[in-house]
Structure formats: C-alpha cells, structure tokens
PDB file of C-alpha atoms and ligand atoms in Angstrom:
ATOM      1  CA  UNK A  25      -5.872 -18.004 -27.362  1.00 92.00           C
ATOM      2  CA  UNK A  26      -4.948 -14.650 -25.847  1.00 97.00           C
ATOM      3  CA  UNK A  27      -7.462 -13.171 -23.427  1.00 98.00           C
ATOM      4  CA  UNK A  28      -7.398 -10.063 -21.251  1.00 98.00           C
ATOM      5  CA  UNK A  29      -7.636 -10.933 -17.553  1.00 98.00           C
ATOM      6  CA  UNK A  30      -8.435  -8.183 -15.058  1.00 98.00           C
ATOM      7  CA  UNK A  31      -8.041  -8.656 -11.327  1.00 97.00           C
ATOM      8  CA  UNK A  32     -10.194  -6.113  -9.537  1.00 97.00           C
ATOM      9  CA  UNK A  33      -8.978  -5.491  -6.020  1.00 95.00           C
ATOM     10  CA  UNK A  34      -9.918  -3.157  -3.216  1.00 93.00           C
ATOM     11  CA  UNK A  35      -6.722  -1.136  -3.670  1.00 92.00           C
ATOM     12  CA  UNK A  36      -5.653  -1.774  -7.279  1.00 95.00           C
ATOM     13  CA  UNK A  37      -7.069  -3.026 -10.571  1.00 97.00           C
ATOM     14  CA  UNK A  38      -4.532  -5.008 -12.605  1.00 97.00           C
ATOM     15  CA  UNK A  39      -4.743  -6.396 -16.098  1.00 98.00           C
ATOM     16  CA  UNK A  40      -2.646  -8.341 -18.584  1.00 98.00           C
ATOM     17  CA  UNK A  41      -3.216 -10.339 -21.737  1.00 98.00           C
ATOM     18  CA  UNK A  42      -2.830 -14.039 -20.971  1.00 98.00           C
ATOM     19  CA  UNK A  43      -2.012 -16.980 -23.187  1.00 97.00           C
ATOM     20  CA  UNK A  44      -4.654 -19.241 -21.693  1.00 96.00           C
ATOM     21  CA  UNK A  45      -3.108 -22.385 -23.192  1.00 95.00           C
ATOM     22  CA  UNK A  46      -0.046 -22.163 -20.940  1.00 94.00           C
ATOM     23  CA  UNK A  47      -1.257 -19.707 -18.275  1.00 95.00           C
ATOM     24  CA  UNK A  48       1.506 -17.188 -18.977  1.00 96.00           C
ATOM     25  CA  UNK A  49       1.206 -13.437 -19.387  1.00 97.00           C
ATOM     26  CA  UNK A  50       1.728 -12.506 -23.043  1.00 96.00           C
ATOM     27  CA  UNK A  51       3.155  -9.124 -22.070  1.00 94.00           C
ATOM     28  CA  UNK A  52       3.392  -6.554 -19.305  1.00 96.00           C
ATOM     29  CA  UNK A  53       0.829  -5.883 -16.600  1.00 97.00           C
ATOM     30  CA  UNK A  54      -0.966  -2.583 -16.254  1.00 98.00           C
ATOM     31  CA  UNK A  55      -2.338  -1.382 -12.921  1.00 97.00           C
ATOM     32  CA  UNK A  56      -4.532   1.513 -11.907  1.00 98.00           C
ATOM     33  CA  UNK A  57      -5.448   2.376  -8.315  1.00 97.00           C
ATOM     34  CA  UNK A  58      -8.980   1.459  -7.308  1.00 98.00           C
ATOM     35  CA  UNK A  59     -11.009   4.680  -7.210  1.00 98.00           C
ATOM     36  CA  UNK A  60     -12.299   5.750  -3.800  1.00 97.00           C
ATOM     37  CA  UNK A  61     -15.175   5.527  -3.177  1.00 97.00           C
ATOM     38  CA  UNK A  62     -15.173   2.347  -5.224  1.00 98.00           C
ATOM     39  CA  UNK A  63     -18.674   2.742  -6.682  1.00 98.00           C
ATOM     40  CA  UNK A  64     -19.684   0.755  -9.772  1.00 98.00           C
ATOM     41  CA  UNK A  65     -19.526   3.909 -11.903  1.00 98.00           C
ATOM     42  CA  UNK A  66     -16.052   4.900 -10.744  1.00 98.00           C
ATOM     43  CA  UNK A  67     -14.700   1.360 -11.074  1.00 98.00           C
ATOM     44  CA  UNK A  68     -16.204   1.035 -14.540  1.00 98.00           C
ATOM     45  CA  UNK A  69     -14.059   4.004 -15.604  1.00 98.00           C
ATOM     46  CA  UNK A  70     -10.897   2.381 -14.220  1.00 98.00           C
ATOM     47  CA  UNK A  71     -11.794  -0.950 -15.856  1.00 98.00           C
ATOM     48  CA  UNK A  72     -12.271   0.760 -19.232  1.00 98.00           C
ATOM     49  CA  UNK A  73      -8.912   2.513 -18.829  1.00 98.00           C
ATOM     50  CA  UNK A  74      -7.174  -0.865 -18.600  1.00 98.00           C
ATOM     51  CA  UNK A  75      -9.006  -2.233 -21.638  1.00 98.00           C
ATOM     52  CA  UNK A  76      -8.097   0.892 -23.628  1.00 98.00           C
ATOM     53  CA  UNK A  77      -4.468   0.655 -22.531  1.00 98.00           C
ATOM     54  CA  UNK A  78      -4.210  -2.774 -24.145  1.00 98.00           C
ATOM     55  CA  UNK A  79      -6.310  -1.640 -27.115  1.00 97.00           C
ATOM     56  CA  UNK A  80      -8.115  -4.947 -26.613  1.00 97.00           C
ATOM     57  CA  UNK A  81     -11.293  -6.318 -28.194  1.00 97.00           C
ATOM     58  CA  UNK A  82     -12.686  -9.702 -27.211  1.00 97.00           C
ATOM     59  CA  UNK A  83     -13.878 -11.574 -24.140  1.00 97.00           C
ATOM     60  CA  UNK A  84     -12.506 -10.286 -20.824  1.00 98.00           C
ATOM     61  CA  UNK A  85     -12.174 -12.267 -17.612  1.00 98.00           C
ATOM     62  CA  UNK A  86     -12.703 -10.406 -14.364  1.00 98.00           C
ATOM     63  CA  UNK A  87     -11.764 -11.539 -10.862  1.00 98.00           C
ATOM     64  CA  UNK A  88     -13.876  -9.545  -8.414  1.00 98.00           C
ATOM     65  CA  UNK A  89     -13.464  -9.187  -4.610  1.00 98.00           C
ATOM     66  CA  UNK A  90     -16.925 -10.365  -3.552  1.00 98.00           C
ATOM     67  CA  UNK A  91     -19.264 -13.332  -3.683  1.00 98.00           C
ATOM     68  CA  UNK A  92     -20.168 -13.594  -7.386  1.00 98.00           C
ATOM     69  CA  UNK A  93     -23.280 -15.445  -8.504  1.00 98.00           C
ATOM     70  CA  UNK A  94     -24.063 -15.529 -12.223  1.00 97.00           C
ATOM     71  CA  UNK A  95     -21.954 -12.429 -12.736  1.00 97.00           C
ATOM     72  CA  UNK A  96     -23.718 -10.480  -9.960  1.00 98.00           C
ATOM     73  CA  UNK A  97     -21.933  -9.204  -6.816  1.00 98.00           C
ATOM     74  CA  UNK A  98     -23.551 -10.576  -3.683  1.00 98.00           C
ATOM     75  CA  UNK A  99     -21.358  -8.995  -1.026  1.00 98.00           C
ATOM     76  CA  UNK A 100     -19.071  -5.977  -0.635  1.00 97.00           C
ATOM     77  CA  UNK A 101     -16.619  -6.122   2.264  1.00 95.00           C
ATOM     78  CA  UNK A 102     -13.804  -3.932   1.014  1.00 95.00           C
ATOM     79  CA  UNK A 103     -15.567  -2.152  -1.835  1.00 97.00           C
ATOM     80  CA  UNK A 104     -18.460   0.290  -1.957  1.00 98.00           C
ATOM     81  CA  UNK A 105     -21.673  -1.264  -0.604  1.00 98.00           C
ATOM     82  CA  UNK A 106     -23.589  -0.118  -3.695  1.00 98.00           C
ATOM     83  CA  UNK A 107     -22.005  -3.097  -5.507  1.00 98.00           C
ATOM     84  CA  UNK A 108     -24.346  -5.513  -3.720  1.00 98.00           C
ATOM     85  CA  UNK A 109     -26.745  -6.980  -6.311  1.00 98.00           C
ATOM     86  CA  UNK A 110     -24.996  -5.112  -9.119  1.00 98.00           C
ATOM     87  CA  UNK A 111     -24.382  -7.049 -12.329  1.00 98.00           C
ATOM     88  CA  UNK A 112     -20.594  -6.826 -12.653  1.00 98.00           C
ATOM     89  CA  UNK A 113     -20.623  -8.237 -16.176  1.00 98.00           C
ATOM     90  CA  UNK A 114     -23.151  -5.668 -17.340  1.00 98.00           C
ATOM     91  CA  UNK A 115     -21.419  -2.665 -15.741  1.00 98.00           C
ATOM     92  CA  UNK A 116     -17.924  -3.563 -16.988  1.00 98.00           C
ATOM     93  CA  UNK A 117     -19.272  -4.887 -20.291  1.00 98.00           C
ATOM     94  CA  UNK A 118     -20.949  -1.565 -21.036  1.00 98.00           C
ATOM     95  CA  UNK A 119     -17.871   0.412 -20.005  1.00 98.00           C
ATOM     96  CA  UNK A 120     -15.485  -1.638 -22.148  1.00 98.00           C
ATOM     97  CA  UNK A 121     -17.689  -2.600 -25.091  1.00 98.00           C
ATOM     98  CA  UNK A 122     -16.526  -6.219 -24.656  1.00 98.00           C
ATOM     99  CA  UNK A 123     -18.212  -9.313 -23.186  1.00 97.00           C
ATOM    100  CA  UNK A 124     -17.084  -9.607 -19.552  1.00 98.00           C
ATOM    101  CA  UNK A 125     -17.151 -12.814 -17.476  1.00 98.00           C
ATOM    102  CA  UNK A 126     -16.833 -12.277 -13.732  1.00 98.00           C
ATOM    103  CA  UNK A 127     -15.933 -14.656 -10.942  1.00 98.00           C
ATOM    104  CA  UNK A 128     -14.668 -14.310  -7.361  1.00 98.00           C
ATOM    105  CA  UNK A 129     -11.032 -13.097  -7.339  1.00 97.00           C
ATOM    106  CA  UNK A 130      -9.702 -15.812  -5.008  1.00 98.00           C
ATOM    107  CA  UNK A 131     -11.529 -18.532  -6.957  1.00 98.00           C
ATOM    108  CA  UNK A 132      -9.884 -17.191 -10.128  1.00 98.00           C
ATOM    109  CA  UNK A 133      -6.450 -17.235  -8.488  1.00 97.00           C
ATOM    110  CA  UNK A 134      -7.071 -20.746  -7.181  1.00 97.00           C
ATOM    111  CA  UNK A 135      -8.065 -22.129 -10.565  1.00 96.00           C
ATOM    112  CA  UNK A 136      -4.921 -20.643 -12.138  1.00 96.00           C
ATOM    113  CA  UNK A 137      -2.716 -22.128  -9.445  1.00 95.00           C
ATOM    114  CA  UNK A 138      -4.369 -25.547  -9.765  1.00 95.00           C
ATOM    115  CA  UNK A 139      -3.910 -25.579 -13.556  1.00 93.00           C
ATOM    116  CA  UNK A 140      -0.567 -23.864 -13.970  1.00 94.00           C
ATOM    117  CA  UNK A 141       1.048 -23.600 -10.553  1.00 94.00           C
ATOM    118  CA  UNK A 142       1.701 -25.654  -7.451  1.00 93.00           C
ATOM    119  CA  UNK A 143      -1.737 -27.254  -7.466  1.00 94.00           C
ATOM    120  CA  UNK A 144      -0.906 -29.302 -10.557  1.00 94.00           C
ATOM    121  CA  UNK A 145      -1.189 -32.994  -9.666  1.00 94.00           C
ATOM    122  CA  UNK A 146      -2.648 -32.247  -6.207  1.00 95.00           C
ATOM    123  CA  UNK A 147      -5.618 -34.531  -5.891  1.00 93.00           C
ATOM    124  CA  UNK A 148      -6.629 -34.114  -2.271  1.00 96.00           C
ATOM    125  CA  UNK A 149      -8.060 -31.118  -0.487  1.00 98.00           C
ATOM    126  CA  UNK A 150      -6.299 -27.884  -1.397  1.00 98.00           C
ATOM    127  CA  UNK A 151      -7.061 -24.550   0.196  1.00 98.00           C
ATOM    128  CA  UNK A 152      -5.704 -21.385  -1.377  1.00 98.00           C
ATOM    129  CA  UNK A 153      -5.807 -18.261   0.745  1.00 98.00           C
ATOM    130  CA  UNK A 154      -5.139 -14.875  -0.846  1.00 96.00           C
ATOM    131  CA  UNK A 155      -3.706 -12.335   1.561  1.00 96.00           C
ATOM    132  CA  UNK A 156      -4.372  -8.756   0.526  1.00 94.00           C
ATOM    133  CA  UNK A 157      -6.691  -5.977   1.664  1.00 94.00           C
ATOM    134  CA  UNK A 158      -9.034  -8.830   2.612  1.00 96.00           C
ATOM    135  CA  UNK A 159      -8.568 -12.596   2.899  1.00 98.00           C
ATOM    136  CA  UNK A 160      -9.894 -14.614  -0.022  1.00 98.00           C
ATOM    137  CA  UNK A 161     -10.262 -18.372  -0.260  1.00 98.00           C
ATOM    138  CA  UNK A 162     -10.532 -21.049  -2.933  1.00 98.00           C
ATOM    139  CA  UNK A 163     -11.272 -24.619  -1.894  1.00 98.00           C
ATOM    140  CA  UNK A 164     -10.580 -27.611  -4.160  1.00 97.00           C
ATOM    141  CA  UNK A 165     -11.256 -31.274  -3.728  1.00 97.00           C
ATOM    142  CA  UNK A 166      -9.820 -33.608  -6.352  1.00 95.00           C
ATOM    143  CA  UNK A 167      -9.180 -30.549  -8.490  1.00 94.00           C
ATOM    144  CA  UNK A 168     -12.821 -29.427  -8.347  1.00 95.00           C
ATOM    145  CA  UNK A 169     -13.538 -25.899  -7.081  1.00 96.00           C
ATOM    146  CA  UNK A 170     -16.216 -25.302  -4.474  1.00 97.00           C
ATOM    147  CA  UNK A 171     -16.914 -21.642  -5.333  1.00 97.00           C
ATOM    148  CA  UNK A 172     -17.488 -18.598  -3.102  1.00 98.00           C
ATOM    149  CA  UNK A 173     -16.197 -20.148   0.123  1.00 98.00           C
ATOM    150  CA  UNK A 174     -15.414 -16.754   1.770  1.00 98.00           C
ATOM    151  CA  UNK A 175     -13.212 -18.181   4.514  1.00 98.00           C
ATOM    152  CA  UNK A 176     -11.818 -14.735   5.263  1.00 98.00           C
ATOM    153  CA  UNK A 177     -15.206 -14.169   6.837  1.00 98.00           C
ATOM    154  CA  UNK A 178     -15.150 -16.883   9.482  1.00 97.00           C
ATOM    155  CA  UNK A 179     -16.167 -15.011  12.589  1.00 96.00           C
ATOM    156  CA  UNK A 180     -13.027 -14.515  14.628  1.00 95.00           C
ATOM    157  CA  UNK A 181     -12.614 -14.223  18.405  1.00 87.00           C
ATOM    158  CA  UNK A 182     -12.976 -10.443  18.378  1.00 89.00           C
ATOM    159  CA  UNK A 183     -16.451 -10.880  16.873  1.00 93.00           C
ATOM    160  CA  UNK A 184     -15.389  -9.636  13.450  1.00 95.00           C
ATOM    161  CA  UNK A 185     -14.349 -11.503  10.299  1.00 97.00           C
ATOM    162  CA  UNK A 186     -10.893 -13.107  10.419  1.00 98.00           C
ATOM    163  CA  UNK A 187      -9.741 -10.776   7.634  1.00 97.00           C
ATOM    164  CA  UNK A 188     -10.124  -7.813   9.991  1.00 97.00           C
ATOM    165  CA  UNK A 189      -7.501  -9.497  12.210  1.00 97.00           C
ATOM    166  CA  UNK A 190      -4.923 -11.046   9.936  1.00 97.00           C
ATOM    167  CA  UNK A 191      -5.147  -9.802   6.340  1.00 97.00           C
ATOM    168  CA  UNK A 192      -2.462  -7.585   4.893  1.00 96.00           C
ATOM    169  CA  UNK A 193      -4.971  -4.755   5.099  1.00 95.00           C
ATOM    170  CA  UNK A 194      -5.432  -5.415   8.828  1.00 96.00           C
ATOM    171  CA  UNK A 195      -1.648  -5.505   9.319  1.00 96.00           C
ATOM    172  CA  UNK A 196      -1.286  -2.009   7.856  1.00 96.00           C
ATOM    173  CA  UNK A 197      -4.375  -0.648   9.548  1.00 96.00           C
ATOM    174  CA  UNK A 198      -3.473  -1.979  13.006  1.00 96.00           C
ATOM    175  CA  UNK A 199       0.210  -1.118  12.437  1.00 98.00           C
ATOM    176  CA  UNK A 200       1.515  -4.503  13.568  1.00 97.00           C
ATOM    177  CA  UNK A 201       4.857  -5.989  12.518  1.00 96.00           C
ATOM    178  CA  UNK A 202       5.029  -8.783   9.918  1.00 96.00           C
ATOM    179  CA  UNK A 203       6.169 -11.141  12.645  1.00 96.00           C
ATOM    180  CA  UNK A 204       3.152 -10.374  14.850  1.00 97.00           C
ATOM    181  CA  UNK A 205       0.948 -10.678  11.794  1.00 98.00           C
ATOM    182  CA  UNK A 206       2.485 -14.093  10.988  1.00 98.00           C
ATOM    183  CA  UNK A 207       1.620 -15.400  14.467  1.00 98.00           C
ATOM    184  CA  UNK A 208      -1.942 -14.277  13.930  1.00 98.00           C
ATOM    185  CA  UNK A 209      -2.044 -15.795  10.477  1.00 98.00           C
ATOM    186  CA  UNK A 210      -0.669 -19.063  11.843  1.00 98.00           C
ATOM    187  CA  UNK A 211      -3.529 -19.188  14.330  1.00 98.00           C
ATOM    188  CA  UNK A 212      -5.985 -18.574  11.506  1.00 98.00           C
ATOM    189  CA  UNK A 213      -4.463 -21.356   9.358  1.00 98.00           C
ATOM    190  CA  UNK A 214      -4.649 -23.715  12.323  1.00 98.00           C
ATOM    191  CA  UNK A 215      -8.324 -22.923  12.713  1.00 98.00           C
ATOM    192  CA  UNK A 216      -8.939 -23.635   9.017  1.00 98.00           C
ATOM    193  CA  UNK A 217      -6.980 -26.838   9.404  1.00 98.00           C
ATOM    194  CA  UNK A 218      -9.262 -27.920  12.240  1.00 97.00           C
ATOM    195  CA  UNK A 219     -12.309 -27.240  10.062  1.00 97.00           C
ATOM    196  CA  UNK A 220     -11.146 -28.670   6.723  1.00 98.00           C
ATOM    197  CA  UNK A 221      -8.067 -30.891   7.217  1.00 98.00           C
ATOM    198  CA  UNK A 222      -6.514 -29.788   3.935  1.00 98.00           C
ATOM    199  CA  UNK A 223      -3.530 -31.596   2.419  1.00 97.00           C
ATOM    200  CA  UNK A 224      -2.058 -28.374   1.133  1.00 98.00           C
ATOM    201  CA  UNK A 225      -2.377 -24.651   1.818  1.00 98.00           C
ATOM    202  CA  UNK A 226      -1.326 -22.339  -0.995  1.00 97.00           C
ATOM    203  CA  UNK A 227      -0.831 -18.696  -0.074  1.00 96.00           C
ATOM    204  CA  UNK A 228      -1.483 -16.046  -2.714  1.00 94.00           C
ATOM    205  CA  UNK A 229      -1.994 -12.302  -2.899  1.00 92.00           C
ATOM    206  CA  UNK A 230       0.528  -9.564  -2.172  1.00 89.00           C
ATOM    207  CA  UNK A 231       1.728 -11.030   1.130  1.00 92.00           C
ATOM    208  CA  UNK A 232       2.801 -14.289  -0.539  1.00 91.00           C
ATOM    209  CA  UNK A 233       5.846 -12.438  -1.932  1.00 91.00           C
ATOM    210  CA  UNK A 234       7.274 -12.221   1.598  1.00 95.00           C
ATOM    211  CA  UNK A 235       6.751 -15.910   2.433  1.00 96.00           C
ATOM    212  CA  UNK A 236      10.456 -16.516   3.160  1.00 96.00           C
ATOM    213  CA  UNK A 237      10.289 -13.963   5.973  1.00 97.00           C
ATOM    214  CA  UNK A 238       7.503 -15.679   7.911  1.00 97.00           C
ATOM    215  CA  UNK A 239       7.345 -19.327   6.795  1.00 97.00           C
ATOM    216  CA  UNK A 240       9.082 -20.512   9.996  1.00 98.00           C
ATOM    217  CA  UNK A 241       6.160 -19.108  12.001  1.00 98.00           C
ATOM    218  CA  UNK A 242       3.531 -21.182  10.183  1.00 98.00           C
ATOM    219  CA  UNK A 243       3.054 -24.464  12.004  1.00 98.00           C
ATOM    220  CA  UNK A 244       0.390 -26.647  10.452  1.00 98.00           C
ATOM    221  CA  UNK A 245       0.192 -30.369   9.680  1.00 97.00           C
ATOM    222  CA  UNK A 246      -0.625 -29.601   6.070  1.00 98.00           C
ATOM    223  CA  UNK A 247       2.125 -28.323   3.784  1.00 97.00           C
ATOM    224  CA  UNK A 248       2.097 -24.547   3.245  1.00 97.00           C
ATOM    225  CA  UNK A 249       3.572 -23.066   0.066  1.00 96.00           C
ATOM    226  CA  UNK A 250       3.488 -19.646  -1.603  1.00 95.00           C
ATOM    227  CA  UNK A 251       1.616 -19.564  -4.914  1.00 94.00           C
ATOM    228  CA  UNK A 252       3.934 -20.119  -7.846  1.00 93.00           C
ATOM    229  CA  UNK A 253       2.072 -17.544  -9.904  1.00 91.00           C
ATOM    230  CA  UNK A 254       2.287 -15.105  -6.972  1.00 80.00           C
ATOM    231  CA  UNK A 255       0.218 -12.018  -7.549  1.00 82.00           C
ATOM    232  CA  UNK A 256      -0.524 -12.822 -11.220  1.00 92.00           C
ATOM    233  CA  UNK A 257      -2.714 -15.805 -10.367  1.00 93.00           C
ATOM    234  CA  UNK A 258      -5.874 -13.671 -10.244  1.00 95.00           C
ATOM    235  CA  UNK A 259      -5.251 -12.227 -13.729  1.00 97.00           C
ATOM    236  CA  UNK A 260      -4.427 -15.628 -15.227  1.00 97.00           C
ATOM    237  CA  UNK A 261      -7.412 -17.353 -13.609  1.00 97.00           C
ATOM    238  CA  UNK A 262      -9.798 -14.601 -14.717  1.00 98.00           C
ATOM    239  CA  UNK A 263      -8.609 -14.963 -18.324  1.00 97.00           C
ATOM    240  CA  UNK A 264      -9.046 -18.765 -18.199  1.00 96.00           C
ATOM    241  CA  UNK A 265     -12.520 -18.324 -16.755  1.00 95.00           C
ATOM    242  CA  UNK A 266     -13.518 -16.033 -19.645  1.00 96.00           C
ATOM    243  CA  UNK A 267     -12.016 -18.408 -22.173  1.00 94.00           C
ATOM    244  CA  UNK A 268     -14.049 -21.344 -20.789  1.00 91.00           C
ATOM    245  CA  UNK A 269     -17.245 -19.306 -20.609  1.00 91.00           C
ATOM    246  CA  UNK A 270     -16.843 -17.745 -24.062  1.00 89.00           C
ATOM    247  CA  UNK A 271     -16.239 -21.180 -25.584  1.00 84.00           C
ATOM    248  CA  UNK A 272     -19.086 -22.929 -23.789  1.00 81.00           C
ATOM    249  CA  UNK A 273     -21.441 -20.035 -24.633  1.00 65.00           C
ATOM    250  CA  UNK A 274     -22.939 -20.178 -21.114  1.00 58.00           C
TER     251      UNK A 274
HETATM  252  C1  BGC B 329     -14.149 -10.782  -0.001  1.00 80.26           C
HETATM  253  C2  BGC B 329     -13.877 -11.964  -0.887  1.00 80.26           C
HETATM  254  C3  BGC B 329     -12.573 -11.759  -1.637  1.00 80.26           C
HETATM  255  C4  BGC B 329     -11.452 -11.404  -0.674  1.00 80.26           C
HETATM  256  C5  BGC B 329     -10.158 -11.098  -1.402  1.00 80.26           C
HETATM  257  C6  BGC B 329     -12.973 -10.522   0.902  1.00 80.26           C
HETATM  258  O1  BGC B 329     -13.214  -9.400   1.682  1.00 80.26           O
HETATM  259  O2  BGC B 329     -15.310 -11.004   0.786  1.00 80.26           O
HETATM  260  O3  BGC B 329     -14.936 -12.159  -1.791  1.00 80.26           O
HETATM  261  O4  BGC B 329     -12.267 -12.918  -2.345  1.00 80.26           O
HETATM  262  O5  BGC B 329     -11.798 -10.301   0.117  1.00 80.26           O
HETATM  263  O6  BGC B 329     -10.301 -10.015  -2.245  1.00 80.26           O
END
C-alpha cells in the first residue's frame, strides 16, 4: 500500500509517498517552507501544495509538531498559537480533499524507527529524541508507544523548556558552535537518563545527520545511535499511522 506521509515542521513541510509494507519512500521527497506566521489557514495552503505536487488521492498521514489528541492540536510551541484546539485533520482534510490522520511528529518518527529502523528487535525502554527547531520525544517500552511525552519541554535550569537550550533551533538562535551545543545536549540526555533509565537513545531530526561530529561528546550509560531513517522517519511514520487508522476505520 502506498500512502502519502507529510511531516509538518516549524520550518519546513515535507512529503513523500511511502510503501508502508517496507517503510521505504516510493519516490522523491517534496518540501515547502512553513509559512510565517504559521496559522492554520496558511499551513493548509502549503499542505495542499504538497498533495497537489504528488497528484495524490487517498488517506494522508500527518506528523504535526504539537501534542495531538484525537487529531486536535493541544499545544503550539514553535507554530502559531492559533493552532491550539484546532482540528488538524479537519483543516488539512478540507484543504486537500483527502482523509487526513494526524499524530505528533516525534511519535510518528519513533514508530517508523521502531518498525523499520534501529528500534527493530529492541524490547526494553527506547527513547527517540528528534532534534530540530524544537526537541521532540517518543518513548517506547517493549515496542509500545507512550504518546505525547513532550520531553523537549522538561523545565530546564534557565526556567525555560529544554528545547530553548539545546535544540537545533536554539543552537542557531543563540549562535553557539556544534561542539558547545553537543555538551549541552549531553547534559540533557543525562538528565533524561536519570529520569527514565532507557536502554537505547535514538536521535532523529535534522541534527542526527551530523552525529559523527559530536558522538564522542555524548556520555551516557545507554547506547546512543542516530536514527537509521534519519530525517525521513517522520514522513514514513505518518504514512504508517494513516494506513493503520484507515484500515481500522477508527
Ligand atoms: C513540540 C513537540 C514536537 C517537537 C518537535 C516541540 O516544540 O512541543 O510536540 O514533537 O517540538 O517538532
């Protein structure tokens, strides 16, 4: 089954058709910049542009950068605040003319990585952290997702969420080097380790591409690996989510 997965981010919206049986992209990716301000109306236009590009009809999976409950956005850290309590599925469904199934972006990436990436066969506690404009998290125990964990929002020592201190977005905004960022990120991982004692950390999002440059600075008891699906995990996981939902009819 081939399903369009769309990963909505604070800086870019990326889509690709995914063969959900093997978790591989069936073709190229298409990306549009996230409109600013990122209001529901403006983002709906960008979402529709991606669907039109692929000339696609059918269920669409959407990874969205907020808490998502029953398809409704329940937070908005790096997107326009007017998203709070907005029905993502309705807004994007209307714009695209297709049924849309929305889930948290990091949860989507995590599910993809557990099914088709480095999480395969991992039966303990796995914590995937996506490093992008914000920090996203997906927590698994024995392969089961505990959704909407939002660990980028643990209150950090400066009184703000951790993502304001050690996301990729924070690195650019605060103009710190990757090495300084990696020390910060190491401290953050150590804090998560204290709280959750994971067996494995998987790092996703844009920053995971540079893992080789900073891996020596990450010192945790748990293994730390970059996501095998790298930045495509969100697209693949969103497509799988839609496939499951469309088939179960729920
Ligand atoms: C949001 C999360 C999201 C993460 C990555 C955070 O700011 O609160 O819901 O998963 O960014 O996009």
